[in-house]
Amino acid sequence: MKLGKVEFCHFLQLIALFLCFSGMSQAELSRSRSKPYFQAGRPRTKRSWVWNQFFVLEEYMGSDPLYVGKLHSDVDKGDGSIKYILSGEGASSIFIIDENTGDIHATKRLDREEQAYYTLRAQALDRLTNKPVEPESEFVIKIQDINDNEPKFLDGPYTAGVPEMSPVGTSVVQVTATDADDPTYGNSARVVYSILQGQPYFSVEPKTGVIKTALPNMDREAKDQYLLVIQAKDMVGQNGGLSGTTSVTVTLTDVNDNPPRFPRRSYQYNVPESLPVASVVARIKAADADIGANAEMEYKIVDGDGLGIFKISVDRDTQEGIITIQKDLDFETKTSYTLRIEAANKDADPRFLSLGPFSDTTTVKIIVEDVDEPPVFSSPLYPMEVSEATQVGNIIGTVAAHDPDSSNSPVRYSIDRNTDLERYFNIDANSGVITTAKSLDRETNAVHNITVLAMESQNPSQVGRGYVAITILDINDNAPEFAMDYETTLCENAQPGQVIQKISAVDKDEPSNGHQFYFSLTTDATNNHNFSLKDNKDNTASILTRRTGFRRQDQSVYYLPVFIVDSGSPSLSSTNTLTIRVCDCDADGVAQTCNAEAYVLPAGLSTGALIAILACVLTLLGLSL
């Protein structure tokens, strides 16, 4: 029969192994040139072992022990006088020797991947004396490899990523298979890689296991994941080799290759005119097939008549454009607005700008809806003034409000009595004229802040509020008076012209030019001999003594009437009484006592006399004791 190249190579290998085993099965002990070896009783030439290496195929599956080789000494004449002994790795347990013939057999299946060789020692003994007839020699039994291990991907299965739109030949990941067979013998451990699944998108380099892209313009948005099956085959991929496979999951990562696009060319939204400032009017979103940062948007209003009324911002979570109100809407002023809005990617990739602009525009029309609004006052605050001397029923001022709706409903006015509890004012329900209802007093309440209500006649639930600040103008209706209750003391030893008190005045009125007070003694007190008054022209006055020799026992209290006039028009005046007490003072003029009872003592007794009397009493008390 005809043999192929591969079968012929295997046949030559078997012949080589057979010749090798045949040579080893013969007497592998030869004489060597050495000095004689003397054994007891007889001289003889020394003989030594010369060993070739034994080989045995791994994974032998036969029922009989596997013949390994033969040991033989040229001393052995075949008469049974020589016996062979085997020791070392696996002796007796794996390898046995026929002590008569020297034949070595393996009793167990051997695996080169567990142990590649065994080192043993052989010895030939005289059976009768049990003494060696040859020196002990060491030899090796090497386990011959066969292709019994398939390549394995120890790190599989693999996952990897590669950017979409990558050029052909872009490296994705490297896979590696290992083969437990002997890499130094034959092709059992020589692995080549091939791709079983994943073509035509990817390829693998046969020798290195590097996976690369094989098609251009692979689009993540079309397909974002591929499952590859990679095979590793030994024997350089030839027939009869063993193989192993692994899976590789390749994910296309996103790049910014898709511009944003609005799903519609125009949008329309209706909003009530009463919508508060900063409220959201609408949310729009441009579609982008990319993901993550590549799909982040920026929105802006590029044109339209609502540039100052509306603004647009981006919701970073949803990438929506949020349109909000910046100013109040008024249906009666403008009923609709048009905005031109642009959406653009935040970060564009320069490699794909040739695909077109990475932005898009759309039109947003906002329709303002009319709502029934409350009346609006012509001014947010009405300042008014009225004299506190005005008569009841006099007009103070007028407020005005109107219905901002197109219906222009008539308005009726009233005062919120919570802001005018004393009911000082009235308002005409039709005209908005405010009048006084009670007498006013600036000193009681200088400013009245009241709220005026304006309600639609056709819809009383629609109520507007206006605010009125009524300032009460001052008139000179309060006379001046002492600024405080003075406690004036006068020393008995006071000298003429001495200032004993400085007085000032206050007035509840508040003239525009400030207060100016004039001080004097009343007509009855002008010619008194005890005190005088000096107007200091600075809204103060000084009280002075006119004589000396004030005595408590004569008069302990003086009452001095003071006349005060203000500068009002017309001016007002008042008489205030200053109480002056006569006191005993020390050398510094500080009052010690102001009680007149201290003088109730026997007449004619001085202080020295009192001391003498007290001394006599004490002397008499001492004598009696």
Coordinates of C-alpha atoms in Angstrom, one line a residue:
M1 CA 0.0 0.0 0.0
K2 CA 1.1 3.6 -0.6
L3 CA 2.1 5.7 2.3
G4 CA 1.6 9.5 2.6
K5 CA 4.3 11.8 3.8
V6 CA 3.0 12.0 7.3
E7 CA 2.5 8.2 7.6
F8 CA 6.0 7.6 6.1
C9 CA 7.6 10.0 8.8
H10 CA 5.8 8.1 11.5
F11 CA 7.0 4.8 10.1
L12 CA 10.6 6.0 10.1
Q13 CA 10.2 7.1 13.7
L14 CA 8.9 3.6 14.7
I15 CA 11.9 1.9 12.9
A16 CA 14.3 4.2 14.7
L17 CA 12.7 3.3 18.1
F18 CA 12.8 -0.4 17.2
L19 CA 16.5 -0.3 16.3
C20 CA 17.2 1.7 19.5
F21 CA 15.4 -0.9 21.7
S22 CA 17.0 -3.8 19.8
G23 CA 20.5 -2.4 20.5
M24 CA 19.7 -1.9 24.1
S25 CA 18.2 -5.3 24.5
Q26 CA 21.6 -6.9 23.7
A27 CA 24.4 -7.2 26.1
E28 CA 25.1 -3.5 26.8
L29 CA 28.0 -4.2 29.1
S30 CA 31.4 -4.3 27.4
R31 CA 34.9 -4.6 28.7
S32 CA 36.8 -1.4 29.3
R33 CA 40.4 -0.8 29.7
S34 CA 41.1 -0.4 33.4
K35 CA 43.2 -1.8 36.1
P36 CA 42.3 -5.4 37.3
Y37 CA 39.5 -6.0 39.7
F38 CA 40.4 -8.6 42.2
Q39 CA 37.8 -10.8 43.8
A40 CA 38.5 -12.9 46.9
G41 CA 40.1 -16.2 46.0
R42 CA 41.0 -15.5 42.4
P43 CA 42.5 -12.8 40.4
R44 CA 40.6 -11.4 37.4
T45 CA 40.4 -8.4 35.1
K46 CA 38.0 -5.7 36.3
R47 CA 34.9 -5.5 34.3
S48 CA 32.6 -2.4 34.3
W49 CA 29.1 -1.5 33.1
V50 CA 28.7 0.7 30.0
W51 CA 25.1 1.8 29.8
N52 CA 23.2 3.3 27.0
Q53 CA 20.1 5.3 27.8
F54 CA 16.9 3.2 28.0
F55 CA 13.7 4.6 26.3
V56 CA 10.2 3.6 27.0
L57 CA 7.0 5.0 25.4
E58 CA 4.6 6.7 27.7
E59 CA 0.9 5.7 28.0
Y60 CA 1.5 2.0 27.2
M61 CA -2.0 0.4 27.5
G62 CA -1.1 -3.4 27.0
S63 CA -2.1 -6.2 29.3
D64 CA 1.5 -7.5 29.8
P65 CA 4.4 -5.6 31.4
L66 CA 6.2 -3.5 28.9
Y67 CA 9.7 -4.7 28.0
V68 CA 12.2 -1.9 28.6
G69 CA 15.6 -3.5 28.0
K70 CA 18.1 -6.0 29.2
L71 CA 21.1 -5.9 31.6
H72 CA 23.9 -8.4 31.0
S73 CA 27.4 -8.8 32.3
D74 CA 30.0 -10.7 30.3
V75 CA 30.8 -12.6 33.5
D76 CA 27.4 -14.2 33.1
K77 CA 27.9 -17.6 31.4
G78 CA 24.3 -18.4 31.5
D79 CA 24.6 -21.0 34.2
G80 CA 22.5 -19.1 36.7
S81 CA 25.4 -18.2 38.9
I82 CA 24.8 -14.5 38.4
K83 CA 21.8 -12.6 39.7
Y84 CA 20.9 -9.0 38.8
I85 CA 19.7 -6.4 41.3
L86 CA 17.8 -3.1 40.5
S87 CA 17.5 -0.2 42.8
G88 CA 16.7 3.5 42.6
E89 CA 13.6 5.5 41.4
G90 CA 10.7 3.2 40.7
A91 CA 12.6 0.0 41.4
S92 CA 10.2 -2.8 42.3
S93 CA 7.2 -0.5 42.2
I94 CA 7.3 0.5 38.5
F95 CA 10.3 -1.3 37.1
I96 CA 11.1 -5.0 37.8
I97 CA 14.1 -7.0 36.7
D98 CA 14.4 -10.7 36.1
E99 CA 17.3 -11.5 38.4
N100 CA 18.3 -14.4 36.2
T101 CA 18.2 -12.9 32.7
G102 CA 18.5 -9.2 33.5
D103 CA 15.3 -8.3 31.6
I104 CA 13.7 -5.1 32.7
H105 CA 9.9 -4.5 32.4
A106 CA 7.6 -1.6 33.3
T107 CA 4.6 -2.8 35.3
K108 CA 2.6 0.5 35.2
R109 CA 1.5 3.0 32.6
L110 CA 3.9 5.9 32.5
D111 CA 3.2 9.5 31.9
R112 CA 6.0 11.8 30.7
E113 CA 4.1 14.8 31.8
E114 CA 4.2 13.5 35.4
Q115 CA 7.9 12.4 35.3
A116 CA 10.1 12.5 32.3
Y117 CA 12.9 10.1 33.4
Y118 CA 13.9 7.7 36.2
T119 CA 17.4 7.2 37.5
L120 CA 18.2 3.6 38.6
R121 CA 21.2 1.6 39.7
A122 CA 22.1 -2.0 38.5
Q123 CA 24.3 -4.5 40.1
A124 CA 25.4 -8.1 39.2
L125 CA 26.0 -10.4 42.2
D126 CA 27.5 -13.9 42.5
R127 CA 24.5 -15.9 43.6
L128 CA 26.5 -18.1 45.9
T129 CA 28.6 -15.4 47.7
N130 CA 26.1 -12.6 47.1
K131 CA 29.1 -10.5 46.3
P132 CA 29.3 -8.1 43.3
V133 CA 31.0 -9.3 40.2
E134 CA 30.8 -5.9 38.6
P135 CA 30.8 -2.4 40.1
E136 CA 27.4 -0.9 40.7
S137 CA 26.4 1.3 37.8
E138 CA 23.7 4.1 37.3
F139 CA 21.6 4.4 34.3
V140 CA 18.5 6.4 33.1
I141 CA 15.2 5.3 31.8
K142 CA 13.7 8.2 29.8
I143 CA 10.0 8.3 29.0
Q144 CA 9.5 8.8 25.4
D145 CA 6.8 11.5 24.6
I146 CA 3.8 10.8 22.5
N147 CA 1.2 13.3 21.5
D148 CA -1.3 12.7 24.2
N149 CA -2.0 16.2 25.4
E150 CA -4.2 18.7 23.6
P151 CA -3.4 22.4 23.7
K152 CA -5.3 24.3 26.5
F153 CA -6.2 27.9 26.9
L154 CA -5.5 28.4 30.6
D155 CA -6.7 32.0 30.7
G156 CA -9.9 31.5 28.6
P157 CA -12.6 32.4 28.0
Y158 CA -11.5 35.8 27.0
T159 CA -13.2 39.2 26.9
A160 CA -11.8 42.2 25.0
G161 CA -12.9 45.5 23.5
V162 CA -11.9 47.4 20.4
P163 CA -13.1 50.8 19.3
E164 CA -15.7 50.7 16.5
M165 CA -14.6 52.0 13.1
S166 CA -11.1 50.7 13.8
P167 CA -8.9 50.1 10.7
V168 CA -8.2 46.6 9.5
G169 CA -5.4 44.9 11.4
T170 CA -6.1 46.6 14.7
S171 CA -5.0 44.3 17.6
V172 CA -7.8 43.2 19.8
V173 CA -6.3 40.7 22.2
Q174 CA -3.7 37.9 22.3
V175 CA -4.7 34.3 23.3
T176 CA -2.2 31.8 24.4
A177 CA -2.5 28.0 24.5
T178 CA -0.1 25.7 26.3
D179 CA 0.7 22.0 25.4
A180 CA 2.0 19.7 28.1
D181 CA 3.8 17.5 25.6
D182 CA 7.6 17.6 25.1
P183 CA 8.5 20.8 23.2
T184 CA 12.0 19.4 22.4
Y185 CA 10.8 16.3 20.7
G186 CA 8.9 16.3 17.5
N187 CA 5.9 18.6 16.9
S188 CA 3.7 17.4 19.7
A189 CA 3.9 20.8 21.4
R190 CA 4.1 23.0 18.4
V191 CA 0.8 24.9 18.3
V192 CA -0.8 26.9 15.5
Y193 CA -3.9 29.1 15.9
S194 CA -6.9 29.4 13.7
I195 CA -10.3 31.0 13.9
L196 CA -13.4 28.8 13.8
Q197 CA -16.0 31.4 14.4
G198 CA -15.9 35.1 14.0
Q199 CA -15.0 35.5 10.3
P200 CA -15.0 37.7 8.3
Y201 CA -14.9 40.3 11.1
F202 CA -11.7 39.1 12.8
S203 CA -8.6 37.1 12.1
V204 CA -5.9 35.4 14.2
E205 CA -2.2 35.2 13.6
P206 CA -1.3 31.4 13.4
K207 CA 1.9 31.6 15.4
T208 CA 1.3 34.3 18.0
G209 CA -2.4 34.0 18.7
V210 CA -3.0 37.8 18.2
I211 CA -6.5 38.5 17.2
K212 CA -7.0 41.5 14.9
T213 CA -9.8 43.2 13.1
A214 CA -10.4 42.0 9.6
L215 CA -13.2 44.3 8.3
P216 CA -13.2 48.1 8.1
N217 CA -16.0 50.4 9.5
M218 CA -17.4 47.9 12.0
D219 CA -20.3 50.0 13.5
R220 CA -21.2 49.5 17.2
E221 CA -24.6 50.9 16.5
A222 CA -25.3 48.1 14.0
K223 CA -23.7 45.3 16.2
D224 CA -21.8 45.9 19.3
Q225 CA -20.6 42.4 20.3
Y226 CA -19.1 39.4 18.6
L227 CA -18.4 35.8 19.8
L228 CA -15.2 34.3 18.5
V229 CA -14.1 30.7 18.7
I230 CA -10.3 30.2 18.5
Q231 CA -8.6 26.8 18.0
A232 CA -5.1 25.9 18.9
K233 CA -3.8 22.7 17.2
D234 CA -0.5 20.9 17.9
M235 CA 1.6 19.0 15.4
V236 CA 1.9 22.3 13.6
G237 CA -1.7 22.0 12.6
Q238 CA -1.2 18.7 10.7
N239 CA -3.7 16.0 10.4
G240 CA -3.7 13.8 13.5
G241 CA -2.8 16.6 15.8
L242 CA -4.8 17.4 19.0
S243 CA -6.6 20.7 19.4
G244 CA -8.3 22.8 22.0
T245 CA -10.6 25.8 21.7
T246 CA -11.6 28.9 23.6
S247 CA -14.1 31.7 23.2
V248 CA -13.4 35.3 22.9
T249 CA -16.2 37.9 23.4
V250 CA -15.2 41.1 21.6
T251 CA -17.2 44.3 22.4
L252 CA -17.0 47.3 20.1
T253 CA -16.5 50.4 22.3
D254 CA -18.2 53.6 21.3
V255 CA -16.7 56.5 19.4
N256 CA -18.4 59.7 18.5
D257 CA -19.3 58.9 14.9
N258 CA -23.0 59.8 15.0
P259 CA -24.2 63.5 15.0
P260 CA -27.2 64.5 17.1
R261 CA -30.5 64.8 15.2
F262 CA -33.9 66.1 16.3
P263 CA -36.7 63.6 15.6
R264 CA -38.9 66.5 14.4
R265 CA -38.3 69.7 12.5
S266 CA -40.7 71.7 14.8
Y267 CA -42.4 71.5 18.1
Q268 CA -45.3 73.5 19.6
Y269 CA -46.2 73.9 23.3
N270 CA -49.1 75.8 25.0
V271 CA -48.4 77.6 28.3
P272 CA -50.7 79.7 30.4
E273 CA -49.7 83.3 30.9
S274 CA -49.8 82.9 34.6
L275 CA -46.9 80.4 34.6
P276 CA -44.3 81.6 37.2
V277 CA -40.8 82.7 36.2
A278 CA -38.3 79.8 36.2
S279 CA -41.0 77.3 35.4
V280 CA -40.3 74.6 32.8
V281 CA -42.1 75.2 29.5
A282 CA -40.9 72.1 27.6
R283 CA -38.3 69.4 27.3
I284 CA -36.8 68.5 23.9
K285 CA -34.1 66.0 23.0
A286 CA -31.9 65.4 20.0
A287 CA -31.3 61.7 19.3
D288 CA -27.8 60.4 19.3
A289 CA -26.9 56.8 18.6
D290 CA -23.7 57.1 20.5
I291 CA -23.5 56.5 24.3
G292 CA -21.8 58.0 27.3
A293 CA -19.7 61.1 26.8
N294 CA -20.0 60.8 23.1
A295 CA -23.8 61.5 23.4
E296 CA -23.5 64.5 25.7
M297 CA -25.4 67.5 24.4
E298 CA -25.2 71.3 24.5
Y299 CA -28.3 73.3 23.7
K300 CA -28.7 76.9 22.8
I301 CA -31.3 79.3 21.4
V302 CA -29.7 80.7 18.2
D303 CA -32.6 82.7 16.8
G304 CA -36.2 83.8 17.4
D305 CA -38.3 86.4 19.1
G306 CA -38.1 84.9 22.6
L307 CA -34.4 85.3 23.3
G308 CA -34.9 87.4 26.4
I309 CA -38.1 85.6 27.5
F310 CA -36.9 82.0 27.5
K311 CA -33.6 80.1 28.1
I312 CA -32.6 76.5 27.6
S313 CA -30.3 74.3 29.6
V314 CA -29.3 70.7 29.6
D315 CA -30.3 67.9 31.9
R316 CA -27.1 65.9 32.4
D317 CA -28.9 62.8 33.3
T318 CA -31.2 62.6 30.4
Q319 CA -29.4 64.9 27.9
E320 CA -32.7 66.8 27.3
G321 CA -32.9 70.5 26.6
I322 CA -35.0 72.2 29.3
I323 CA -36.8 75.4 28.2
T324 CA -37.7 77.7 31.1
I325 CA -39.3 81.1 31.5
Q326 CA -37.1 84.1 32.4
K327 CA -39.8 86.8 32.4
D328 CA -43.5 87.0 33.1
L329 CA -45.8 86.1 30.1
D330 CA -48.7 88.4 29.2
F331 CA -51.3 87.2 26.7
E332 CA -52.6 90.7 26.2
T333 CA -49.1 91.8 25.1
K334 CA -47.9 88.9 23.0
T335 CA -49.7 85.6 22.2
S336 CA -46.8 83.5 20.8
Y337 CA -43.0 83.1 20.6
T338 CA -40.8 81.3 18.1
L339 CA -37.4 79.8 19.1
R340 CA -34.7 78.3 16.9
I341 CA -32.8 75.8 19.0
E342 CA -29.5 74.1 18.2
A343 CA -28.2 70.8 19.7
A344 CA -24.5 69.9 19.4
N345 CA -22.3 67.2 20.8
K346 CA -20.2 68.4 23.7
D347 CA -17.0 66.8 22.4
A348 CA -16.7 66.0 18.6
D349 CA -14.2 63.5 17.2
P350 CA -12.1 65.2 14.5
R351 CA -11.8 61.8 12.6
F352 CA -15.5 61.9 11.8
L353 CA -16.2 65.5 11.0
S354 CA -16.2 64.6 7.3
L355 CA -19.5 62.8 8.0
G356 CA -21.3 66.1 8.4
P357 CA -21.9 68.7 11.1
F358 CA -22.2 67.3 14.6
S359 CA -25.2 69.6 15.3
D360 CA -28.8 70.0 14.4
T361 CA -31.6 72.6 14.8
T362 CA -35.3 72.6 15.3
T363 CA -38.1 75.2 15.7
V364 CA -40.1 75.5 18.9
K365 CA -43.3 77.6 18.9
I366 CA -44.7 78.6 22.3
I367 CA -48.4 79.6 22.4
V368 CA -49.4 81.8 25.3
E369 CA -52.8 81.0 26.7
D370 CA -55.1 83.6 28.2
V371 CA -56.1 83.2 31.9
D372 CA -58.6 85.2 33.9
E373 CA -56.2 87.5 35.9
P374 CA -57.1 89.6 38.9
P375 CA -57.2 93.4 38.6
V376 CA -53.9 95.2 38.5
F377 CA -53.2 98.5 40.2
S378 CA -51.6 101.2 38.2
S379 CA -48.9 101.5 40.9
P380 CA -47.5 98.9 43.3
L381 CA -47.5 101.5 46.1
Y382 CA -49.4 104.7 46.6
P383 CA -47.8 107.2 49.0
M384 CA -50.2 109.8 50.4
E385 CA -49.9 112.6 53.0
V386 CA -52.6 114.2 55.2
S387 CA -52.4 116.7 58.1
E388 CA -53.4 115.4 61.5
A389 CA -55.7 118.5 61.7
T390 CA -57.7 117.4 58.6
Q391 CA -61.5 117.1 59.0
V392 CA -63.4 113.8 58.9
G393 CA -64.5 113.1 55.4
N394 CA -61.7 115.0 53.7
I395 CA -60.2 113.3 50.6
I396 CA -56.7 111.9 51.0
G397 CA -56.0 110.4 47.5
T398 CA -57.2 108.0 44.8
V399 CA -56.1 104.5 43.7
A400 CA -56.8 103.0 40.4
A401 CA -56.9 99.3 39.1
H402 CA -58.1 97.7 35.9
D403 CA -58.9 94.2 34.6
P404 CA -55.9 93.1 32.5
D405 CA -58.0 90.6 30.5
S406 CA -59.5 91.4 27.2
S407 CA -63.0 91.4 28.8
N408 CA -61.9 94.5 30.9
S409 CA -64.5 93.8 33.6
P410 CA -65.4 96.8 35.9
V411 CA -63.6 96.9 39.3
R412 CA -64.9 97.6 42.8
Y413 CA -62.7 98.7 45.7
S414 CA -62.6 98.0 49.4
I415 CA -60.1 98.4 52.3
D416 CA -58.7 95.3 53.9
R417 CA -59.8 96.0 57.5
N418 CA -57.1 93.8 58.9
T419 CA -54.8 96.7 57.9
D420 CA -57.1 99.4 59.3
L421 CA -58.5 98.0 62.5
E422 CA -59.5 101.4 63.9
R423 CA -61.3 102.3 60.7
Y424 CA -59.6 105.6 60.2
F425 CA -60.2 105.6 56.4
N426 CA -62.9 104.9 53.9
I427 CA -62.8 104.2 50.1
D428 CA -65.4 104.8 47.4
A429 CA -66.2 101.4 45.9
N430 CA -66.5 102.7 42.4
S431 CA -63.9 105.6 42.2
G432 CA -61.2 104.4 44.5
V433 CA -61.2 107.8 46.4
I434 CA -59.8 107.4 50.0
T435 CA -61.2 109.7 52.7
T436 CA -60.7 110.1 56.4
A437 CA -63.3 108.4 58.7
K438 CA -61.9 109.5 62.1
S439 CA -59.7 112.3 63.5
L440 CA -56.0 111.6 63.1
D441 CA -53.2 112.0 65.6
R442 CA -49.7 111.9 64.3
E443 CA -48.3 111.4 67.9
T444 CA -50.4 108.2 68.1
N445 CA -49.6 106.8 64.7
A446 CA -47.5 108.7 62.2
V447 CA -47.9 106.3 59.2
H448 CA -50.9 104.1 58.2
N449 CA -50.1 101.2 55.9
I450 CA -53.3 99.9 54.4
T451 CA -54.2 97.4 51.7
V452 CA -56.8 98.2 49.1
L453 CA -58.7 95.3 47.5
A454 CA -59.8 95.5 43.9
M455 CA -62.2 92.8 42.6
E456 CA -63.8 92.1 39.3
S457 CA -67.5 92.8 39.2
Q458 CA -68.2 89.8 37.0
N459 CA -65.9 87.4 38.9
P460 CA -65.4 88.5 42.6
S461 CA -63.0 85.7 43.2
Q462 CA -60.4 87.6 41.1
V463 CA -59.0 90.0 43.6
G464 CA -56.0 92.4 43.2
R465 CA -54.2 94.1 46.0
G466 CA -52.8 97.6 46.1
Y467 CA -50.8 99.1 48.9
V468 CA -51.2 102.7 50.3
A469 CA -48.8 104.4 52.8
I470 CA -50.5 107.4 54.4
T471 CA -48.1 109.7 56.3
I472 CA -49.7 112.0 58.9
L473 CA -48.3 115.5 58.8
D474 CA -47.6 117.1 62.1
I475 CA -49.2 120.3 63.5
N476 CA -48.1 122.1 66.7
D477 CA -50.7 120.6 69.0
N478 CA -48.5 119.6 72.0
A479 CA -47.0 122.1 74.5
P480 CA -43.4 121.6 75.7
E481 CA -42.6 120.2 79.1
F482 CA -39.7 119.2 81.3
A483 CA -37.6 116.5 79.7
M484 CA -37.6 114.6 83.1
D485 CA -38.6 114.8 86.7
Y486 CA -35.8 116.8 88.2
E487 CA -34.6 116.2 91.8
T488 CA -32.9 119.5 92.7
T489 CA -30.9 120.0 95.9
L490 CA -29.7 123.3 97.5
C491 CA -26.9 123.4 100.0
E492 CA -27.4 125.5 103.1
N493 CA -24.0 127.2 102.4
A494 CA -24.8 127.9 98.8
Q495 CA -23.4 131.2 97.5
P496 CA -25.2 133.8 95.3
G497 CA -25.1 133.1 91.6
Q498 CA -24.4 129.4 92.0
V499 CA -26.0 127.1 89.3
I500 CA -28.0 124.5 91.2
Q501 CA -29.9 122.9 88.2
K502 CA -29.8 122.7 84.4
I503 CA -33.1 122.0 82.8
S504 CA -34.3 121.0 79.2
A505 CA -37.6 120.4 77.5
V506 CA -39.3 118.0 75.2
D507 CA -42.2 118.3 72.8
K508 CA -44.2 115.4 71.2
D509 CA -44.5 117.4 68.0
E510 CA -41.8 117.2 65.3
P511 CA -41.5 120.5 63.5
S512 CA -39.7 120.4 60.1
N513 CA -37.0 122.8 61.3
G514 CA -36.5 121.1 64.7
H515 CA -37.4 122.3 68.2
Q516 CA -36.6 125.7 69.7
F517 CA -37.6 126.3 73.3
Y518 CA -37.6 129.5 75.3
F519 CA -37.4 129.4 79.1
S520 CA -38.4 132.0 81.8
L521 CA -39.8 132.3 85.2
T522 CA -43.5 133.0 85.5
T523 CA -44.6 136.5 86.3
D524 CA -45.3 135.7 89.9
A525 CA -41.8 134.3 90.4
T526 CA -39.9 136.9 88.4
N527 CA -39.2 139.1 91.4
N528 CA -38.5 136.4 94.0
H529 CA -35.3 136.9 96.1
N530 CA -34.2 133.3 96.1
F531 CA -33.6 132.1 92.6
S532 CA -33.2 133.3 89.0
L533 CA -33.3 131.6 85.6
K534 CA -30.9 131.9 82.7
D535 CA -32.0 130.8 79.1
N536 CA -28.9 129.2 77.6
K537 CA -30.4 129.6 74.0
D538 CA -29.6 125.9 73.2
N539 CA -32.9 124.5 74.4
T540 CA -31.6 124.4 78.0
A541 CA -31.8 126.8 81.0
S542 CA -29.9 127.2 84.2
I543 CA -31.3 127.8 87.7
L544 CA -29.1 130.0 89.9
T545 CA -29.3 131.2 93.6
R546 CA -29.7 134.9 94.3
R547 CA -28.7 134.9 97.9
T548 CA -27.0 133.0 100.7
G549 CA -28.1 131.8 104.1
F550 CA -30.6 129.1 103.3
R551 CA -31.6 127.1 106.4
R552 CA -33.7 124.0 106.6
Q553 CA -35.3 125.0 109.8
D554 CA -36.5 128.1 108.1
Q555 CA -37.7 126.5 104.9
S556 CA -36.8 123.0 103.6
V557 CA -38.5 123.1 100.1
Y558 CA -39.0 125.8 97.5
Y559 CA -41.3 125.5 94.4
L560 CA -40.1 127.4 91.4
P561 CA -42.6 127.8 88.4
V562 CA -40.8 127.7 85.0
F563 CA -42.5 129.0 81.8
I564 CA -41.6 127.1 78.5
V565 CA -42.6 128.3 75.0
D566 CA -42.0 126.3 71.8
S567 CA -41.3 127.8 68.3
G568 CA -44.4 126.4 66.6
S569 CA -46.9 128.4 64.6
P570 CA -48.9 129.2 66.5
S571 CA -46.6 128.6 69.5
L572 CA -47.6 126.6 72.6
S573 CA -46.4 127.1 76.1
S574 CA -46.6 125.4 79.5
T575 CA -45.7 126.1 83.1
N576 CA -43.6 123.4 84.9
T577 CA -42.8 123.5 88.6
L578 CA -39.2 122.7 89.7
T579 CA -39.0 121.4 93.3
I580 CA -35.9 122.5 95.2
R581 CA -34.9 120.9 98.5
V582 CA -32.5 122.5 101.1
C583 CA -29.8 120.1 102.3
D584 CA -26.9 119.9 104.7
C585 CA -23.8 119.4 102.6
D586 CA -20.2 118.5 103.2
A587 CA -17.2 120.7 102.4
D588 CA -17.3 119.4 98.7
G589 CA -21.0 120.5 98.4
V590 CA -22.3 116.9 98.4
A591 CA -25.7 116.7 100.2
Q592 CA -25.7 114.7 103.4
T593 CA -29.3 115.0 104.6
C594 CA -32.2 117.0 103.5
N595 CA -34.7 116.2 106.3
A596 CA -35.9 119.1 108.4
E597 CA -36.5 116.8 111.5
A598 CA -32.8 116.7 112.2
Y599 CA -33.3 120.2 113.7
V600 CA -35.8 119.1 116.4
L601 CA -33.3 119.5 119.4
P602 CA -33.3 121.6 122.6
A603 CA -32.9 125.2 121.8
G604 CA -29.5 126.8 122.6
L605 CA -27.7 123.4 122.8
S606 CA -24.7 123.3 120.5
T607 CA -22.9 120.2 119.5
G608 CA -20.2 120.7 122.1
A609 CA -22.8 120.9 124.9
L610 CA -24.4 117.6 123.7
I611 CA -21.0 115.9 123.9
A612 CA -20.4 117.2 127.4
I613 CA -23.8 115.9 128.6
L614 CA -23.0 112.5 127.1
A615 CA -19.6 112.4 128.8
C616 CA -21.3 113.2 132.2
V617 CA -23.8 110.4 131.8
L618 CA -21.1 107.9 131.0
T619 CA -19.0 109.0 134.1
L620 CA -22.0 108.6 136.4
L621 CA -22.7 105.2 134.9
G622 CA -19.1 104.2 135.6
L623 CA -19.2 105.3 139.2
S624 CA -22.4 103.5 140.0
L625 CA -20.9 100.3 138.6

